[in-house]
Short mmCIF file of C-alpha atoms in Angstrom, two decimals:
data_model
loop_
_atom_site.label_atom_id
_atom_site.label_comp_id
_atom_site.label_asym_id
_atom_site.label_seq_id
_atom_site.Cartn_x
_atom_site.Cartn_y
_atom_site.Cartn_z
CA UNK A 17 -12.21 2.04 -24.29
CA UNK A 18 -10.81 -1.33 -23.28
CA UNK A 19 -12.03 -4.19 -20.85
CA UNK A 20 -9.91 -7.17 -19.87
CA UNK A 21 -11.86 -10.13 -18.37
CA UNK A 22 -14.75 -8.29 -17.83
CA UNK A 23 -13.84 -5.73 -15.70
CA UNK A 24 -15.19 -1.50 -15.90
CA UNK A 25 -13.76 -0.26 -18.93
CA UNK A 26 -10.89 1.98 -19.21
CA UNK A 27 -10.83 5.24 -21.62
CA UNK A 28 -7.86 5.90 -23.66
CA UNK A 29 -6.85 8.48 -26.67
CA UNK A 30 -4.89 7.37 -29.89
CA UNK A 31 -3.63 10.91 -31.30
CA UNK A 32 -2.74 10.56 -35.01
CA UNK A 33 0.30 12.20 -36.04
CA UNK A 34 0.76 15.08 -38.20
CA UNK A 35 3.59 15.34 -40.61
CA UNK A 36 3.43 18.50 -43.04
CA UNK A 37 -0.28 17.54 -43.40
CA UNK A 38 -0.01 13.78 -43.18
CA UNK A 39 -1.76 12.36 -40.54
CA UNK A 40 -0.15 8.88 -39.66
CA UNK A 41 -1.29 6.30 -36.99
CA UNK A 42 1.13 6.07 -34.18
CA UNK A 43 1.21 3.04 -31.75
CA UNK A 44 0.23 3.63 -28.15
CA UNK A 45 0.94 1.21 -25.46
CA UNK A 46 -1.37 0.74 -22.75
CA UNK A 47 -0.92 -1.20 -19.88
CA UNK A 48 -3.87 -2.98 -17.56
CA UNK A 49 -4.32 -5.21 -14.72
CA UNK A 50 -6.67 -8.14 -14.67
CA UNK A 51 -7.48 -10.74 -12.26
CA UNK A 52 -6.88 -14.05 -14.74
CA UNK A 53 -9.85 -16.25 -13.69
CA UNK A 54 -8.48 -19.73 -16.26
CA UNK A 55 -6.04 -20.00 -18.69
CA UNK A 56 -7.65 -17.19 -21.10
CA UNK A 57 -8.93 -13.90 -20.72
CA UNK A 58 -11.07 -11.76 -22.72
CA UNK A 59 -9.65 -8.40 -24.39
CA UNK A 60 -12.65 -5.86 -25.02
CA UNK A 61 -12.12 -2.75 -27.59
CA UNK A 62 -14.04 0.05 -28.37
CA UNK A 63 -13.09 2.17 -30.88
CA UNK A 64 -15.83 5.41 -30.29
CA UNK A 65 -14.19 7.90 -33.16
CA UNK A 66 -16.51 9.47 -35.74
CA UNK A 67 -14.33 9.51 -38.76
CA UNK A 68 -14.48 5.85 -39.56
CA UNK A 69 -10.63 5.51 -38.26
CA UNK A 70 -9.26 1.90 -38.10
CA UNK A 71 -7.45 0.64 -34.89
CA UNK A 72 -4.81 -2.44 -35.07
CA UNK A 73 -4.31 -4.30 -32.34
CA UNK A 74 -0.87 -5.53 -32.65
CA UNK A 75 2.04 -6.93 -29.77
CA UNK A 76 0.14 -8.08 -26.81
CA UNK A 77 1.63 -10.14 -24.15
CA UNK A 78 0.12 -11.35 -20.71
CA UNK A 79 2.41 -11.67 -17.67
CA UNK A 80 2.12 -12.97 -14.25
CA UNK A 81 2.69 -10.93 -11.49
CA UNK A 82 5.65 -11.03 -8.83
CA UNK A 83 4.77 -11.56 -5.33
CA UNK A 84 5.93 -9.04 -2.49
CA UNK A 85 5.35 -9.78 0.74
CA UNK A 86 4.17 -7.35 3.37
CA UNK A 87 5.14 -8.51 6.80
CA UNK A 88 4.12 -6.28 9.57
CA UNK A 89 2.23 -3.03 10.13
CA UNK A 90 5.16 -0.74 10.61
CA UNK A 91 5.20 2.83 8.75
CA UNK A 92 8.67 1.89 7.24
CA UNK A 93 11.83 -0.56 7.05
CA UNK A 94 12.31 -4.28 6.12
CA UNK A 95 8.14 -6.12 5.72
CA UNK A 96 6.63 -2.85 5.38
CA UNK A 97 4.64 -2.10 2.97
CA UNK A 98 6.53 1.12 2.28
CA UNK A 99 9.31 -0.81 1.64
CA UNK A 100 7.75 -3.45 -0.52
CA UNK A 101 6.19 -0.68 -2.83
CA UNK A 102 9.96 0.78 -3.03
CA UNK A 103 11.67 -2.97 -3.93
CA UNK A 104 8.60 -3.68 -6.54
CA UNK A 105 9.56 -0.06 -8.20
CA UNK A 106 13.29 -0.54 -9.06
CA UNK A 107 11.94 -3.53 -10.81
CA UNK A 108 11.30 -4.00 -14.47
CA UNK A 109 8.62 -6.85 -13.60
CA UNK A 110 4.84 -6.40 -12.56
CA UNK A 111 4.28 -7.26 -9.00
CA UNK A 112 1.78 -7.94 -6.43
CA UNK A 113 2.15 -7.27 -2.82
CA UNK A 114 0.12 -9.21 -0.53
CA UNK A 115 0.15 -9.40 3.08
CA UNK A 116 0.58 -12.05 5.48
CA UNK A 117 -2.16 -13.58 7.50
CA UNK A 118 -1.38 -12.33 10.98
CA UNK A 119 -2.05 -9.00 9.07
CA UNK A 120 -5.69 -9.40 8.90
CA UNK A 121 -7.56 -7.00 10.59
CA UNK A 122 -4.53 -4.84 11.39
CA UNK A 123 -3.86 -1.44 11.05
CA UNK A 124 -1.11 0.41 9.14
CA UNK A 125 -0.77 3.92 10.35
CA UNK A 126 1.47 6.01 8.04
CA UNK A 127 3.37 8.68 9.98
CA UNK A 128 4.11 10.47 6.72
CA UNK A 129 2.35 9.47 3.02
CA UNK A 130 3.60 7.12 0.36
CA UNK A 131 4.73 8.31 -2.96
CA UNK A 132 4.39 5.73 -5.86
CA UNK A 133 6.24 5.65 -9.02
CA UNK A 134 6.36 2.10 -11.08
CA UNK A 135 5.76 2.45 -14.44
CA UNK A 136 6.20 -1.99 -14.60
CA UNK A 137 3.05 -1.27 -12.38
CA UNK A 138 2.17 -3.01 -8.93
CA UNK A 139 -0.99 -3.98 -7.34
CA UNK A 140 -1.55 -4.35 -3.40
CA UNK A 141 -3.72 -6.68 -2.93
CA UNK A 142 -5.75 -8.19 0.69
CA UNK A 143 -8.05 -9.86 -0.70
CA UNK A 144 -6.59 -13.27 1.21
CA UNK A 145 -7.47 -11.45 4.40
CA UNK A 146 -10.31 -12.36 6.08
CA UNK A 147 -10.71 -9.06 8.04
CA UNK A 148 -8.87 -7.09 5.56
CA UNK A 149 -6.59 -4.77 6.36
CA UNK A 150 -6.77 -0.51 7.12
CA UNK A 151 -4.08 1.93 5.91
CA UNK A 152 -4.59 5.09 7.98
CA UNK A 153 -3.20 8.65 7.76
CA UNK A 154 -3.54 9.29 11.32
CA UNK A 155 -5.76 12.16 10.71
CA UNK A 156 -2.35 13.72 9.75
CA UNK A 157 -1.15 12.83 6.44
CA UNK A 158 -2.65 11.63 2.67
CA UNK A 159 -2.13 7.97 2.31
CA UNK A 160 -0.98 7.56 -1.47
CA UNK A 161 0.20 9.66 -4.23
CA UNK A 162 0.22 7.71 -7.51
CA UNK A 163 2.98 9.62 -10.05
CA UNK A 164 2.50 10.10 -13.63
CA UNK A 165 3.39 7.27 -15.49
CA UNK A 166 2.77 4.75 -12.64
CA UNK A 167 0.26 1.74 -12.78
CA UNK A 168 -0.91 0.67 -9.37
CA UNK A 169 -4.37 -1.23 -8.39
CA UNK A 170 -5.48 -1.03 -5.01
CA UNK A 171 -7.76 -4.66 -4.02
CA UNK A 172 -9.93 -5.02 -0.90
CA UNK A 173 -8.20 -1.91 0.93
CA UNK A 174 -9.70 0.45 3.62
CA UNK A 175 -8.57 3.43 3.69
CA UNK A 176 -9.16 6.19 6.16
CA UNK A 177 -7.91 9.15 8.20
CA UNK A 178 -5.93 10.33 5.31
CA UNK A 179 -5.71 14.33 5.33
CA UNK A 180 -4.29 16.66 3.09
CA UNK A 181 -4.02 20.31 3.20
CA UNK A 182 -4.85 20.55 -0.21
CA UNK A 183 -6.61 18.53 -2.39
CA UNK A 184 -7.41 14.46 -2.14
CA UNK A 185 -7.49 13.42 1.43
CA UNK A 186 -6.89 9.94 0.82
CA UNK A 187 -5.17 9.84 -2.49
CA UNK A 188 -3.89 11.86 -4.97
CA UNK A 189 -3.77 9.94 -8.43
CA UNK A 190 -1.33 11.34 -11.10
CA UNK A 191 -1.08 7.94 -13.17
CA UNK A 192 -3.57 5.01 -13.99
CA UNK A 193 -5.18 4.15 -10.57
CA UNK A 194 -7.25 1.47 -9.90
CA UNK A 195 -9.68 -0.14 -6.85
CA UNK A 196 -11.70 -2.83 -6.28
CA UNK A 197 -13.87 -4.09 -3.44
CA UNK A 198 -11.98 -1.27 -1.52
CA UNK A 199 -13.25 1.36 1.27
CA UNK A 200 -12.40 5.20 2.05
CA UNK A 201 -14.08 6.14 4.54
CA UNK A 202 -13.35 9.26 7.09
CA UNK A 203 -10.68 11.18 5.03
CA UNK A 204 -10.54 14.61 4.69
CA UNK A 205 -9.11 17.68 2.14
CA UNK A 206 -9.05 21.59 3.30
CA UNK A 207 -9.67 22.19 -0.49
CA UNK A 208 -11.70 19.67 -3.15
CA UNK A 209 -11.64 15.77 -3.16
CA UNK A 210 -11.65 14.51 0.45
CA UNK A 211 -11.19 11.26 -0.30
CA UNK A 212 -9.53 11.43 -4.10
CA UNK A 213 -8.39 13.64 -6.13
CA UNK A 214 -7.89 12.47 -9.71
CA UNK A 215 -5.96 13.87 -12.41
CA UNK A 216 -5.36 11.44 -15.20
CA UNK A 217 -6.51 7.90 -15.09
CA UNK A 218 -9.42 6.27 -12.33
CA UNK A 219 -11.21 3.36 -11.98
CA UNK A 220 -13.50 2.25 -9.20
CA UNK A 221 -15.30 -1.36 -9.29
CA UNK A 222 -17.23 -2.56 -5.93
CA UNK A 223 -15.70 0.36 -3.66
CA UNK A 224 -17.93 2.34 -1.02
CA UNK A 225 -17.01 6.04 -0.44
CA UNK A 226 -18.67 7.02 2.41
CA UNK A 227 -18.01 9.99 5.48
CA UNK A 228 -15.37 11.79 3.70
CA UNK A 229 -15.49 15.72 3.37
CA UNK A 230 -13.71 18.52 1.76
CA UNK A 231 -13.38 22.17 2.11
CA UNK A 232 -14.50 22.68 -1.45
CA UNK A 233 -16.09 20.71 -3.61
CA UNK A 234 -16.48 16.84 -3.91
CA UNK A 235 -16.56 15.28 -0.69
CA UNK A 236 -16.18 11.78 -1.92
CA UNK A 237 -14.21 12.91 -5.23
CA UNK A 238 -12.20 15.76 -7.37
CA UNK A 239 -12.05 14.24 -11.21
CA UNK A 240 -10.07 17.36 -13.32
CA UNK A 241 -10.62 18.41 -16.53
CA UNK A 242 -9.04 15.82 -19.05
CA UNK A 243 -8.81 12.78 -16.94
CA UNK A 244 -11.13 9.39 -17.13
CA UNK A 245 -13.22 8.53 -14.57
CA UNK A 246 -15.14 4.86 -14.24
CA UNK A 247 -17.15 3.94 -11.53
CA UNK A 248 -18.34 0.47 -11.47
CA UNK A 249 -20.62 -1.61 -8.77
CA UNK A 250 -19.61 1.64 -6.60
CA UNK A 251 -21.55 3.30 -3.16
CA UNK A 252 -21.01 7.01 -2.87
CA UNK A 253 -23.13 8.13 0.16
CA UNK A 254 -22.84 10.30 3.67
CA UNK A 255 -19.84 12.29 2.13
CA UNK A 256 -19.87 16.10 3.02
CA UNK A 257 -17.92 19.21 1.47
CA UNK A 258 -18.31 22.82 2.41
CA UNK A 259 -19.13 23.69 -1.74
CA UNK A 260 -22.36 22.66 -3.73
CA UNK A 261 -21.79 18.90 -4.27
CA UNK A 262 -20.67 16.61 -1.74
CA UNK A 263 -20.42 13.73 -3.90
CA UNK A 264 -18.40 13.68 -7.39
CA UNK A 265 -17.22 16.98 -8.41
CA UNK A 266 -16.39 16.14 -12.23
CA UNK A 267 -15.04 18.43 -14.60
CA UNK A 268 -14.59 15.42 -17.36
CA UNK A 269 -16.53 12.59 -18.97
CA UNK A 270 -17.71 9.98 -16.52
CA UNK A 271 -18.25 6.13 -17.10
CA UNK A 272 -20.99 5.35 -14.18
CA UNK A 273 -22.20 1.81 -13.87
CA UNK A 274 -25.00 0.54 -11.72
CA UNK A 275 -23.93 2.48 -8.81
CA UNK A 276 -25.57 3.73 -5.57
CA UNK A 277 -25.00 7.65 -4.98
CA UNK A 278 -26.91 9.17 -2.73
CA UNK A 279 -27.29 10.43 0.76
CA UNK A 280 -26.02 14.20 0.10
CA UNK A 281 -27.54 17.20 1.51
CA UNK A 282 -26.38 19.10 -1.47
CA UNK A 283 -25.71 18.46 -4.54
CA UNK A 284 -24.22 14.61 -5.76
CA UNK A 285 -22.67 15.97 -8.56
CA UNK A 286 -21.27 18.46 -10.77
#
């Protein structure tokens, strides 16, 4: 696992390589977004193997982000945030997108949901809003899809009404998702994870998950077999699904940290 500046920790596999019976120690990036809080930041490692393997650290840089603006709370064209998310993608650099001040307290309804592919990664962030600001499917569409490969952190968000006929009402994460001090609240799935649905890399820190249901299982969340799930400072209550746990349906490991989960009528997890 790694933790940057003190945040949840992040799971990640280093797969030695096998030559005609040699096995050699490949490099493997990772990428990760912090919050720098002065003009150092501490880089946490642990290596959890059982054969005594050794693990070099080696070509680390830190980079500032590049800010995006968001301008208005239209569904597409020039200041949405549609649009922003498109510009910070045929980047190489890391960017923010932030939101400007007459946005707080708005609401962004989607008419159609937002596909996400940065591997340079990109974090949207409100946290200068005093009300925040609300991303809504309508009741009519899922709000994010994160693609393989993509990097994307999600900071004092709400989102709700997302739907999908499938699985993850809210979002659908394919790449290495992250949220913090965010809300999803009122999203729906016809199948498993009515508010997410993860399938390789999640991290939650300070979020409440609350009055989301699914047609199967997980009412808050779906996390599939092979992926990494951390939840951090996290509420999980008042979710519903029509299967046995209305919670966290997990078919993985789970990091869980001083959370609150509770308020089910069936099972919280499985």
């Amino acid at each position: 696992t790694i933790r940057l500046n003190g945040g949840a920790p992040v799971n990640f596999t280093v797969t030695p390589v096998n030559t005609n019976g040699v096995f050699t120690n490949p490099y493997f990036t990772i990428n990760a977004i912090f919050t720098a809080t002065g003009p150092t930041a501490l880089m946490e490692i642990t290596n959890s193997t059982t054969n005594n393997s050794a693990l070099l650290v080696d070509n680390f840089t830190i980079a500032a982000a590049t800010a995006i603006p968001v301008s208005n709370a239209d569904n597409d064209g020039p200041g949405s945030l549609r649009q922003a998310l498109i510009a910070a993608a045929t980047t190489p650099a890391f960017n923010v997108l932030t939101f400007a001040p007459a946005l707080s307290g708005q609401t962004i309804t989607l008419l159609s949901e937002i596909t996400v592919f940065d591997p340079s990664g990109a974090v949207i962030d409100a946290s200068a809003l005093a009300a925040g600001i609300t991303i809504s499917g309508g009741g009519n569409t899922r709000i994010f899809t994160v693609g393989s490969n993509t990097l994307i952190s999600l900071r004092k968000l709400t989102l709700t009404g997302g739907n999908s006929p499938g699985e993850g009402g809210a979002i659908l994460n394919q790449g290495r998702l992250s949220l913090a001090g965010c809300t999803l609240t009122g999203n729906s799935a016809s199948d498993s994870g009515g508010a997410i649905k993860n399938e390789a890399q999640l991290q939650l820190t300070q979020c409440t998950l609350t009055g989301n249901q699914s047609g199967g299982d997980g009412g808050a969340i779906l996390n599939t077999f092979g992926t990494s799930l951390a939840l951090t400072h996290c509420t999980i209550s008042g979710n519903s699904a029509a299967g046995p746990c209305q919670g966290v349906y997990s078919d993985a490991t789970m990091i869980i940290a001083n959370c609150i989960i509770a308020g089910h009528s069936s099972g919280t997890f499985d």
